[in-house]
Amino acid sequence: MPPALATDAVEREERGNLGIRKTGLRANWRILAVTLYLGISLFEYGFDKGALAGFQAMPGFLMEFGYQNPKTGKWAIEGTPQRIISSFMILGAFVGALLTGTIGARLCRRYSLMLSSLILIGALLIMTLTTSFGALYFSRFLCGVANGMLLNFTLVYLQESAPPHYRGLVFGLVTSWITIGTTIGMIINNETVKIMNRSAYQIPLYVCFPAPVILILTLPFLHESPRWLINHNRPEEALKSLRWLREGAYDEVALQQEFEEMRVIAAREAETSQDWSLILELFRGTNLRRTIICVGVGTANAGVGAMFILGFGSYFFSIANVGEPFKWTIISNCVGLAGLMLTWAFVTRVGRRNIILAGCLICTFCMIAMAALYTAPSLTHDQAGIGLVVVTSIYLFGFNFGLEPYVYLVAGEMPAQNLRAYTMGLASATSFAFAWLSSFTTPYFINPTELNWGPKFGYIWFVAGLIVSAFVYFMLPEVRGRTLEEIDEMFRNKVPTKDFPSYVCTEVEEARERATMNVLAFEKLGAEHKPVGAHVEDVKA
């Protein structure tokens, strides 16, 4: 081992057999750069939550798709269009998430992202040009399909490409684009809300176009997911892709160890190759436990009432009379962004289970606090309004700190390799289904023309949040620092939830030992006796 590596005090190193795995940021700059780049695909999903969700409180939009109150002269929107506009995007995302497994079995991750981007561009064009309710609803549905696919294929790619010690940070970074998109959408809305014509909502829509265009033009140059390649019988390209991703962080022994782990799992799963067979595998044997965990945790976002806060924030503040609703929404969302950034420092040390549980509890108790503010007889309406802003800000802090990045991380870590896209798609689809139900029914509870509960709707979400928190506590294992192959072995061996952190994975250790011996044999015997997978020439990915 070179002395420079053995004495490097700047970067922490993990040694497996003779393999060296650097965990410093500088050594792993490639996966971090890929993460930030792919985050572009999540920008529009966040922008949709920040900008398009605010259209229902924008006079320029309501002049086209709403009505003017003859008594007050203010513009408003009826309950049915409000429900459809908000819920059709989520309904489309549900469909897009379900399509992830089937599309991903045929198209590589890059081409799947390009297809999603094309669908998004078509949806945005319709939404920008139409004045018809039918076309608006259809464009919202298409937008949801595109966002569901973009979200899932981006996260699956990163699951399959990130080193184990960086998966948590990678997901924290990539999902920050959702919050950034939400914040930018709110800021643009705050500036265009004063425009009293269609440009008020068209300008925010124009901002959505660059992200999918950039992806379509640049994705062909990205290396494909190594695990997707090896599962599709392209091992040389898989090793080339893995070598590029780990360059500077892994030595040859560590690289071959990880590659050998992938090959072992791919060989085991090769017998199951048909779509319907794979779908049934989700609910068989040890895979059923994985599916339950992924779907259960996947519903956490909706289960703690996220769509109640995120989908109706501006409208909710406006009917609660808290002053300038768009500005308060921006401020509270920035607090949430601070929570997301803070979690980057914790996830590699604390683990995702404790962070998710903390996020669930913060959101849950914020809901009952919000409801109590509007129930307490001693508080004036103005005081309750100020409290609403404070509690909403704390809620968004907890949501971004403990839920936004990590429910998707868990949904991608737990499944078997050949079921990852299917399981993650199912988990996301279930989450979107609950979010759709929330978006569709929330106007009935908070709209002044219907039940008019307002913030008191939080009592229902408090109970739902307690259920989600209990599920996370009893069912979710901690897999911080584990490779996807180690996680697979622990589930196949039916390791109890509490024993995951301490379990020793013998199959993975054997694969690493074989890879180490192959590399050493290659170095001693020369290229003419090269073991399979020890080294390959560059093959175009």
Coordinates of C-alpha atoms in Angstrom, one line a residue:
M1 CA 0.0 0.0 0.0
P2 CA 1.5 3.4 -1.0
P3 CA 2.6 5.4 2.1
A4 CA 0.7 8.4 0.9
L5 CA -2.5 6.5 1.3
A6 CA -1.7 5.0 4.6
T7 CA -0.8 8.3 6.2
D8 CA -3.4 10.5 4.6
A9 CA -4.8 12.5 7.6
V10 CA -7.2 14.6 5.5
E11 CA -9.5 11.9 4.2
R12 CA -10.9 9.1 6.3
E13 CA -10.4 5.7 4.7
E14 CA -12.3 2.4 5.1
R15 CA -10.3 -0.7 4.3
G16 CA -12.0 -4.0 3.3
N17 CA -9.4 -6.7 2.9
L18 CA -6.7 -4.9 0.8
G19 CA -9.2 -2.5 -0.8
I20 CA -9.1 1.2 0.0
R21 CA -12.3 3.3 0.0
K22 CA -11.8 7.0 0.5
T23 CA -14.8 8.7 2.0
G24 CA -13.6 12.3 1.7
L25 CA -15.6 14.8 -0.4
R26 CA -12.7 15.5 -2.7
A27 CA -12.1 11.8 -3.6
N28 CA -15.9 11.3 -4.3
W29 CA -16.4 14.5 -6.3
R30 CA -17.7 12.6 -9.3
I31 CA -20.8 11.1 -7.6
L32 CA -21.4 14.5 -6.0
A33 CA -21.2 16.3 -9.3
V34 CA -23.6 13.7 -10.9
T35 CA -26.0 14.2 -8.0
L36 CA -26.1 18.0 -8.4
Y37 CA -26.6 17.6 -12.2
L38 CA -29.4 15.1 -11.9
G39 CA -31.1 17.3 -9.3
I40 CA -32.2 19.4 -12.3
S41 CA -34.8 16.7 -13.0
L42 CA -36.4 17.3 -9.6
F43 CA -36.4 21.1 -10.0
E44 CA -39.7 21.2 -11.8
Y45 CA -41.4 18.8 -9.3
G46 CA -40.5 21.3 -6.6
F47 CA -41.3 24.3 -8.8
D48 CA -44.8 22.8 -9.4
K49 CA -45.4 22.6 -5.7
G50 CA -44.2 26.2 -5.2
A51 CA -45.5 28.0 -8.3
L52 CA -48.4 26.1 -9.8
A53 CA -50.0 25.3 -6.5
G54 CA -50.0 29.1 -5.9
F55 CA -52.0 29.8 -9.1
Q56 CA -55.2 29.3 -7.3
A57 CA -54.5 32.4 -5.2
M58 CA -53.4 34.5 -8.2
P59 CA -55.9 36.9 -9.8
G60 CA -54.4 36.6 -13.2
F61 CA -55.1 32.9 -13.2
L62 CA -58.5 33.2 -11.5
M63 CA -59.6 35.7 -14.1
E64 CA -59.3 32.9 -16.7
F65 CA -60.3 29.9 -14.6
G66 CA -62.1 31.3 -11.6
Y67 CA -64.9 33.8 -10.8
Q68 CA -65.3 37.2 -9.3
N69 CA -67.3 37.5 -6.0
P70 CA -70.0 40.1 -6.8
K71 CA -70.1 41.3 -3.2
T72 CA -66.4 41.7 -2.5
G73 CA -65.1 42.1 -6.0
K74 CA -62.3 39.5 -5.2
W75 CA -61.4 36.7 -7.5
A76 CA -61.9 33.1 -6.3
I77 CA -62.0 29.5 -7.6
E78 CA -64.8 27.0 -7.1
G79 CA -64.1 23.8 -5.1
T80 CA -64.4 21.3 -8.0
P81 CA -61.8 23.0 -10.4
Q82 CA -59.6 23.6 -7.3
R83 CA -59.6 19.9 -6.5
I84 CA -59.0 18.7 -10.0
I85 CA -56.2 21.2 -10.7
S86 CA -54.4 20.2 -7.5
S87 CA -55.1 16.4 -7.7
F88 CA -54.6 15.6 -11.4
M89 CA -50.9 16.4 -11.2
I90 CA -50.7 13.9 -8.3
L91 CA -52.8 11.4 -10.1
G92 CA -50.5 11.6 -13.1
A93 CA -47.5 11.2 -10.8
F94 CA -49.1 8.0 -9.5
V95 CA -49.4 6.7 -13.0
G96 CA -45.8 7.8 -13.8
A97 CA -44.5 6.0 -10.7
L98 CA -46.2 2.8 -11.6
L99 CA -44.7 2.9 -15.1
T100 CA -41.2 3.1 -13.6
G101 CA -40.6 -0.6 -13.3
T102 CA -42.0 -1.6 -16.7
I103 CA -40.2 1.2 -18.6
G104 CA -37.0 0.7 -16.6
A105 CA -36.9 -2.9 -17.5
R106 CA -36.5 -1.9 -21.2
L107 CA -35.0 1.5 -21.3
C108 CA -31.8 2.4 -19.4
R109 CA -32.0 5.1 -16.7
R110 CA -30.7 7.9 -19.0
Y111 CA -33.2 7.2 -21.8
S112 CA -36.0 6.9 -19.4
L113 CA -35.2 10.4 -18.0
M114 CA -35.1 11.8 -21.6
L115 CA -38.5 10.3 -22.3
S116 CA -39.9 11.9 -19.1
S117 CA -38.4 15.2 -20.1
L118 CA -40.2 15.1 -23.5
I119 CA -43.5 14.4 -21.8
L120 CA -42.9 17.3 -19.4
I121 CA -42.2 19.7 -22.3
G122 CA -45.5 18.7 -24.0
A123 CA -47.4 19.2 -20.8
L124 CA -45.9 22.7 -20.2
L125 CA -46.7 23.8 -23.7
I126 CA -50.4 22.8 -23.3
M127 CA -50.6 24.5 -19.9
T128 CA -49.1 27.7 -21.2
L129 CA -51.3 28.1 -24.2
T130 CA -54.7 26.7 -23.2
T131 CA -57.7 28.6 -21.9
S132 CA -59.8 25.4 -21.7
F133 CA -60.5 23.6 -18.5
G134 CA -60.3 20.2 -20.3
A135 CA -56.8 20.9 -21.7
L136 CA -55.7 22.4 -18.4
Y137 CA -56.7 19.2 -16.6
F138 CA -55.0 17.0 -19.2
S139 CA -51.8 19.0 -19.0
R140 CA -51.8 18.7 -15.2
F141 CA -52.1 15.0 -15.6
L142 CA -49.3 14.8 -18.1
C143 CA -47.1 17.0 -15.9
G144 CA -47.7 14.5 -13.1
V145 CA -46.8 11.5 -15.3
A146 CA -43.5 13.2 -16.3
N147 CA -42.7 14.3 -12.7
G148 CA -43.4 10.8 -11.3
M149 CA -41.0 9.3 -13.9
L150 CA -38.3 11.9 -13.4
L151 CA -38.4 11.6 -9.7
N152 CA -38.2 7.8 -9.6
F153 CA -35.6 7.3 -12.4
T154 CA -33.4 10.0 -10.9
L155 CA -33.5 8.4 -7.5
V156 CA -33.1 4.8 -8.8
Y157 CA -30.0 5.9 -10.8
L158 CA -28.4 7.4 -7.7
Q159 CA -29.3 4.4 -5.6
E160 CA -27.5 2.2 -8.1
S161 CA -24.5 4.5 -8.5
A162 CA -23.6 6.0 -5.1
P163 CA -21.1 4.4 -2.8
P164 CA -22.8 3.1 0.4
H165 CA -21.4 5.8 2.7
Y166 CA -22.7 8.6 0.4
R167 CA -26.2 7.4 -0.3
G168 CA -27.7 9.5 2.5
L169 CA -25.8 12.6 1.6
V170 CA -26.5 12.1 -2.1
F171 CA -30.3 11.9 -1.5
G172 CA -30.1 15.0 0.7
L173 CA -28.4 16.9 -2.0
V174 CA -30.5 15.8 -4.9
T175 CA -33.8 16.4 -3.1
S176 CA -32.7 19.8 -2.2
W177 CA -33.5 20.7 -5.8
I178 CA -37.2 20.0 -4.9
T179 CA -37.1 22.6 -2.1
I180 CA -35.0 25.0 -4.2
G181 CA -37.6 24.7 -7.0
T182 CA -40.4 25.3 -4.6
T183 CA -38.7 28.4 -3.2
I184 CA -38.0 29.8 -6.6
G185 CA -41.5 29.1 -7.7
M186 CA -42.9 31.0 -4.7
I187 CA -40.5 34.0 -5.3
I188 CA -41.6 34.2 -9.0
N189 CA -45.2 33.9 -8.0
N190 CA -44.8 36.7 -5.5
E191 CA -43.5 39.0 -8.3
T192 CA -46.1 38.0 -11.0
V193 CA -49.1 37.9 -8.7
K194 CA -49.7 41.6 -9.3
I195 CA -50.0 41.1 -13.1
M196 CA -53.7 41.2 -13.9
N197 CA -53.7 39.0 -17.0
R198 CA -52.6 35.5 -18.2
S199 CA -48.9 36.5 -18.0
A200 CA -49.2 36.2 -14.3
Y201 CA -49.1 32.4 -14.5
Q202 CA -47.5 32.0 -17.9
I203 CA -44.2 33.6 -16.8
P204 CA -43.7 30.9 -14.0
L205 CA -44.5 28.3 -16.6
Y206 CA -41.8 29.6 -18.9
V207 CA -39.2 29.1 -16.1
C208 CA -40.0 25.3 -16.2
F209 CA -38.8 24.8 -19.8
P210 CA -35.0 25.0 -19.3
A211 CA -34.7 22.0 -17.0
P212 CA -36.1 19.3 -19.3
V213 CA -34.3 20.8 -22.3
I214 CA -31.0 20.7 -20.5
L215 CA -31.6 17.0 -19.6
I216 CA -32.4 16.0 -23.1
L217 CA -29.3 17.6 -24.5
T218 CA -26.9 16.3 -21.9
L219 CA -28.1 12.9 -20.6
P220 CA -26.5 11.0 -23.6
F221 CA -23.1 12.0 -22.2
L222 CA -23.7 10.5 -18.7
H223 CA -22.4 7.1 -17.8
E224 CA -25.2 4.6 -17.3
S225 CA -26.0 3.0 -14.0
P226 CA -23.5 0.1 -13.4
R227 CA -26.1 -2.1 -11.7
W228 CA -28.6 -1.6 -14.6
L229 CA -25.9 -2.6 -17.1
I230 CA -24.8 -5.7 -15.2
N231 CA -28.5 -6.8 -14.8
H232 CA -28.8 -6.5 -18.5
N233 CA -25.8 -8.7 -19.2
R234 CA -23.4 -5.9 -20.1
P235 CA -20.6 -6.5 -17.5
E236 CA -17.8 -4.8 -19.3
E237 CA -19.8 -1.6 -19.7
A238 CA -20.9 -1.9 -16.1
L239 CA -17.3 -2.1 -14.9
K240 CA -16.3 0.8 -17.0
S241 CA -19.1 2.9 -15.6
L242 CA -18.3 1.9 -12.0
R243 CA -14.6 2.6 -12.6
W244 CA -15.5 6.2 -13.8
L245 CA -17.8 6.8 -10.8
R246 CA -15.2 5.5 -8.2
E247 CA -12.1 7.0 -9.8
G248 CA -10.0 8.7 -7.2
A249 CA -12.0 7.1 -4.3
Y250 CA -11.5 3.3 -4.7
D251 CA -8.3 1.4 -5.5
E252 CA -8.5 -1.5 -7.9
V253 CA -9.1 -4.1 -5.2
A254 CA -12.0 -2.1 -3.7
L255 CA -13.4 -1.5 -7.2
Q256 CA -13.3 -5.3 -8.0
Q257 CA -14.8 -6.1 -4.7
E258 CA -17.9 -3.9 -5.3
F259 CA -18.2 -5.2 -8.9
E260 CA -18.0 -8.8 -7.7
E261 CA -20.8 -8.2 -5.1
M262 CA -23.0 -6.8 -8.0
R263 CA -22.3 -9.8 -10.2
V264 CA -23.2 -12.3 -7.4
I265 CA -26.6 -10.7 -6.9
A266 CA -27.2 -10.3 -10.6
A267 CA -26.5 -14.0 -11.2
R268 CA -28.9 -15.0 -8.4
E269 CA -31.7 -12.8 -9.8
A270 CA -31.1 -13.7 -13.5
E271 CA -33.8 -16.4 -13.5
T272 CA -36.6 -13.8 -12.8
S273 CA -36.8 -11.7 -16.0
Q274 CA -40.4 -11.3 -17.0
D275 CA -42.5 -8.3 -16.0
W276 CA -45.4 -10.1 -14.5
S277 CA -43.1 -12.6 -12.7
L278 CA -41.2 -9.6 -11.3
I279 CA -44.4 -7.9 -10.2
L280 CA -45.5 -11.0 -8.4
E281 CA -42.1 -11.4 -6.7
L282 CA -42.8 -8.1 -4.9
F283 CA -45.3 -10.0 -2.7
R284 CA -43.4 -13.3 -2.2
G285 CA -41.1 -14.6 0.5
T286 CA -38.7 -12.1 2.0
N287 CA -39.6 -9.6 -0.7
L288 CA -43.0 -9.0 0.9
R289 CA -41.3 -7.6 4.0
R290 CA -39.3 -5.2 1.8
T291 CA -42.3 -4.1 -0.1
I292 CA -44.3 -3.4 3.1
I293 CA -41.4 -1.3 4.5
C294 CA -40.9 0.6 1.3
V295 CA -44.6 1.3 0.8
G296 CA -45.2 2.1 4.4
V297 CA -42.3 4.6 4.6
G298 CA -43.2 5.9 1.2
T299 CA -46.6 7.0 2.5
A300 CA -44.9 9.0 5.3
N301 CA -44.9 12.3 3.3
A302 CA -48.6 12.1 2.7
G303 CA -49.3 10.5 6.1
V304 CA -48.0 13.5 8.1
G305 CA -50.2 15.9 6.0
A306 CA -47.5 17.3 3.7
M307 CA -50.0 18.1 0.9
F308 CA -52.2 20.0 3.4
I309 CA -49.2 22.4 3.9
L310 CA -47.4 22.3 0.6
G311 CA -50.3 22.0 -1.8
F312 CA -52.5 24.7 -0.2
G313 CA -49.9 27.0 1.5
S314 CA -50.6 30.3 -0.2
Y315 CA -54.3 29.7 -0.4
F316 CA -54.4 28.6 3.2
F317 CA -52.5 31.7 4.4
S318 CA -54.8 34.0 2.4
I319 CA -58.0 32.7 4.0
A320 CA -56.4 32.8 7.4
N321 CA -55.7 36.5 7.0
V322 CA -52.0 36.5 7.9
G323 CA -51.1 39.4 5.7
E324 CA -49.2 38.8 2.5
P325 CA -49.6 35.1 1.9
F326 CA -47.0 34.6 -0.8
K327 CA -44.3 36.3 1.2
W328 CA -45.1 34.3 4.4
T329 CA -45.0 31.1 2.3
I330 CA -41.6 32.0 0.9
I331 CA -40.2 32.7 4.4
S332 CA -41.6 29.5 5.9
N333 CA -40.2 27.5 2.9
C334 CA -36.8 29.1 3.4
V335 CA -36.9 27.8 7.0
G336 CA -37.6 24.3 5.5
L337 CA -34.6 24.7 3.2
A338 CA -32.5 25.4 6.2
G339 CA -33.7 22.1 7.7
L340 CA -32.8 20.2 4.6
M341 CA -29.3 21.6 4.6
L342 CA -28.8 20.9 8.3
T343 CA -29.6 17.2 7.7
W344 CA -26.6 16.8 5.4
A345 CA -24.4 17.0 8.5
F346 CA -26.4 14.3 10.4
V347 CA -27.4 11.6 8.0
T348 CA -23.9 9.9 7.7
R349 CA -23.5 10.0 11.5
V350 CA -27.0 9.4 12.9
G351 CA -28.6 7.2 10.2
R352 CA -31.8 7.5 8.3
R353 CA -34.1 5.6 10.7
N354 CA -33.6 8.1 13.6
I355 CA -33.8 11.1 11.2
I356 CA -37.0 9.9 9.6
L357 CA -38.6 9.2 13.0
A358 CA -37.6 12.7 14.2
G359 CA -39.1 14.3 11.1
C360 CA -42.4 12.4 11.6
L361 CA -42.7 13.4 15.2
I362 CA -41.9 17.1 14.5
C363 CA -44.6 17.2 11.7
T364 CA -47.1 15.3 13.8
F365 CA -46.9 17.6 16.8
C366 CA -46.9 20.7 14.6
M367 CA -50.3 19.5 13.2
I368 CA -51.9 19.4 16.7
A369 CA -50.3 22.7 17.6
M370 CA -51.8 24.3 14.5
A371 CA -55.2 23.0 15.2
A372 CA -55.0 24.1 18.8
L373 CA -54.1 27.6 17.8
Y374 CA -57.5 28.0 16.0
T375 CA -59.4 26.2 18.8
A376 CA -58.1 28.1 21.8
P377 CA -60.7 30.7 22.8
S378 CA -58.2 33.1 24.4
L379 CA -56.3 33.8 21.1
T380 CA -57.5 36.5 18.7
H381 CA -57.6 35.8 15.0
D382 CA -54.5 37.8 14.4
Q383 CA -52.5 36.0 17.1
A384 CA -53.6 32.7 15.7
G385 CA -52.5 33.8 12.3
I386 CA -49.0 34.6 13.6
G387 CA -48.9 31.3 15.4
L388 CA -49.9 29.6 12.1
V389 CA -46.9 31.0 10.3
V390 CA -44.5 29.9 13.1
V391 CA -45.9 26.4 13.3
T392 CA -45.9 26.0 9.5
S393 CA -42.2 27.1 9.5
I394 CA -41.4 24.5 12.1
Y395 CA -43.3 21.9 10.2
L396 CA -41.4 22.6 7.0
F397 CA -38.1 22.5 8.9
G398 CA -39.0 19.0 10.3
F399 CA -40.4 17.8 7.0
N400 CA -37.3 18.8 5.0
F401 CA -34.9 17.6 7.8
G402 CA -36.3 14.2 8.3
L403 CA -38.7 13.2 5.5
E404 CA -38.3 14.8 2.1
P405 CA -35.0 13.2 1.2
Y406 CA -35.1 9.9 3.1
V407 CA -38.5 8.3 2.4
Y408 CA -37.3 7.9 -1.2
L409 CA -33.9 6.8 0.0
V410 CA -35.4 4.0 2.0
A411 CA -37.7 3.0 -0.8
G412 CA -34.7 2.5 -3.1
E413 CA -32.4 0.8 -0.5
M414 CA -34.6 -2.0 0.7
P415 CA -35.6 -3.8 -2.5
A416 CA -33.8 -6.6 -4.4
Q417 CA -31.7 -5.3 -7.3
N418 CA -34.0 -6.6 -10.0
L419 CA -37.1 -5.3 -8.2
R420 CA -35.7 -1.9 -7.3
A421 CA -37.5 0.1 -10.0
Y422 CA -40.7 -1.8 -9.5
T423 CA -40.7 -1.5 -5.7
M424 CA -39.7 2.2 -5.7
G425 CA -42.3 2.9 -8.3
L426 CA -45.0 1.1 -6.2
A427 CA -43.9 3.0 -3.1
S428 CA -44.0 6.3 -4.9
A429 CA -47.3 5.5 -6.5
T430 CA -48.8 4.7 -3.1
S431 CA -47.4 7.9 -1.7
F432 CA -48.8 9.9 -4.7
A433 CA -52.2 8.1 -4.3
F434 CA -52.4 9.2 -0.6
A435 CA -51.2 12.7 -1.6
W436 CA -53.9 12.8 -4.4
L437 CA -56.5 11.8 -1.9
S438 CA -55.3 14.5 0.5
S439 CA -55.3 17.2 -2.3
F440 CA -58.7 16.2 -3.6
T441 CA -60.4 16.2 -0.2
T442 CA -58.6 19.1 1.5
P443 CA -60.6 21.8 -0.2
Y444 CA -63.7 20.2 1.1
F445 CA -62.4 20.7 4.7
I446 CA -60.8 24.1 4.4
N447 CA -62.8 25.9 1.7
P448 CA -65.1 28.6 3.3
T449 CA -68.0 27.5 1.0
E450 CA -67.8 24.0 2.4
L451 CA -66.8 22.7 5.9
N452 CA -64.6 25.7 6.6
W453 CA -62.4 23.9 9.2
G454 CA -59.3 25.9 8.2
P455 CA -56.3 25.0 10.3
K456 CA -58.4 22.8 12.6
F457 CA -58.0 20.1 9.9
G458 CA -54.7 19.5 11.7
Y459 CA -56.4 17.3 14.3
I460 CA -56.9 14.6 11.7
W461 CA -53.3 14.7 10.5
F462 CA -52.1 14.5 14.1
V463 CA -53.6 11.0 14.4
A464 CA -52.3 10.0 11.0
G465 CA -48.8 11.2 11.9
L466 CA -48.8 9.1 15.1
I467 CA -49.6 6.0 13.0
V468 CA -46.7 6.7 10.6
S469 CA -44.3 7.3 13.4
A470 CA -45.2 4.0 15.0
F471 CA -44.6 2.2 11.7
V472 CA -41.2 3.7 11.3
Y473 CA -40.2 2.9 14.9
F474 CA -41.1 -0.8 14.7
M475 CA -40.6 -1.7 11.1
L476 CA -37.7 0.3 9.6
P477 CA -34.2 -1.2 9.9
E478 CA -31.1 1.0 10.0
V479 CA -28.8 0.4 7.0
R480 CA -26.4 3.3 7.2
G481 CA -23.1 2.5 5.5
R482 CA -24.3 -0.8 4.1
T483 CA -24.0 -1.7 0.4
L484 CA -27.1 -2.6 -1.5
E485 CA -25.8 -6.2 -1.7
E486 CA -25.4 -6.4 2.1
I487 CA -28.9 -5.1 2.6
D488 CA -30.1 -7.8 0.1
E489 CA -28.3 -10.5 2.1
M490 CA -29.8 -9.4 5.4
F491 CA -33.3 -9.5 4.1
R492 CA -32.9 -12.9 2.5
N493 CA -31.5 -14.2 5.8
K494 CA -34.5 -12.7 7.7
V495 CA -32.4 -10.6 10.0
P496 CA -34.6 -8.9 12.7
T497 CA -35.0 -5.2 12.4
K498 CA -33.0 -4.5 15.6
D499 CA -30.0 -6.6 14.5
F500 CA -29.4 -4.9 11.1
P501 CA -26.6 -2.6 12.4
S502 CA -24.5 -5.4 13.9
Y503 CA -25.1 -8.2 11.4
V504 CA -22.0 -9.6 9.6
C505 CA -22.8 -10.4 5.9
T506 CA -20.8 -13.5 5.0
E507 CA -21.8 -13.8 1.3
V508 CA -20.6 -10.2 0.7
E509 CA -17.3 -10.9 2.5
E510 CA -16.8 -14.0 0.4
A511 CA -17.4 -12.0 -2.8
R512 CA -14.9 -9.4 -1.7
E513 CA -12.3 -12.1 -0.9
R514 CA -12.7 -13.6 -4.4
A515 CA -12.3 -10.2 -6.0
T516 CA -9.2 -9.5 -3.9
M517 CA -7.6 -12.8 -4.9
N518 CA -8.5 -12.2 -8.6
V519 CA -6.7 -8.9 -8.6
L520 CA -3.7 -10.3 -6.8
A521 CA -3.5 -13.2 -9.2
F522 CA -3.7 -10.8 -12.2
E523 CA -0.9 -8.7 -10.8
K524 CA 1.3 -11.8 -10.3
L525 CA 0.5 -13.7 -13.5
G526 CA 0.1 -10.9 -16.0
A527 CA -2.5 -9.9 -18.5
E528 CA -2.5 -13.3 -20.3
H529 CA -4.0 -14.9 -17.2
K530 CA -6.4 -12.1 -16.5
P531 CA -9.4 -13.2 -14.3
V532 CA -12.9 -12.2 -15.5
G533 CA -13.7 -8.6 -14.4
A534 CA -10.2 -7.8 -13.1
H535 CA -9.8 -5.2 -15.8
V536 CA -11.4 -4.1 -19.1
E537 CA -10.5 -1.8 -21.8
D538 CA -12.8 1.3 -22.3
V539 CA -16.1 0.4 -23.9
K540 CA -18.5 3.1 -24.9
A541 CA -21.4 3.2 -22.3

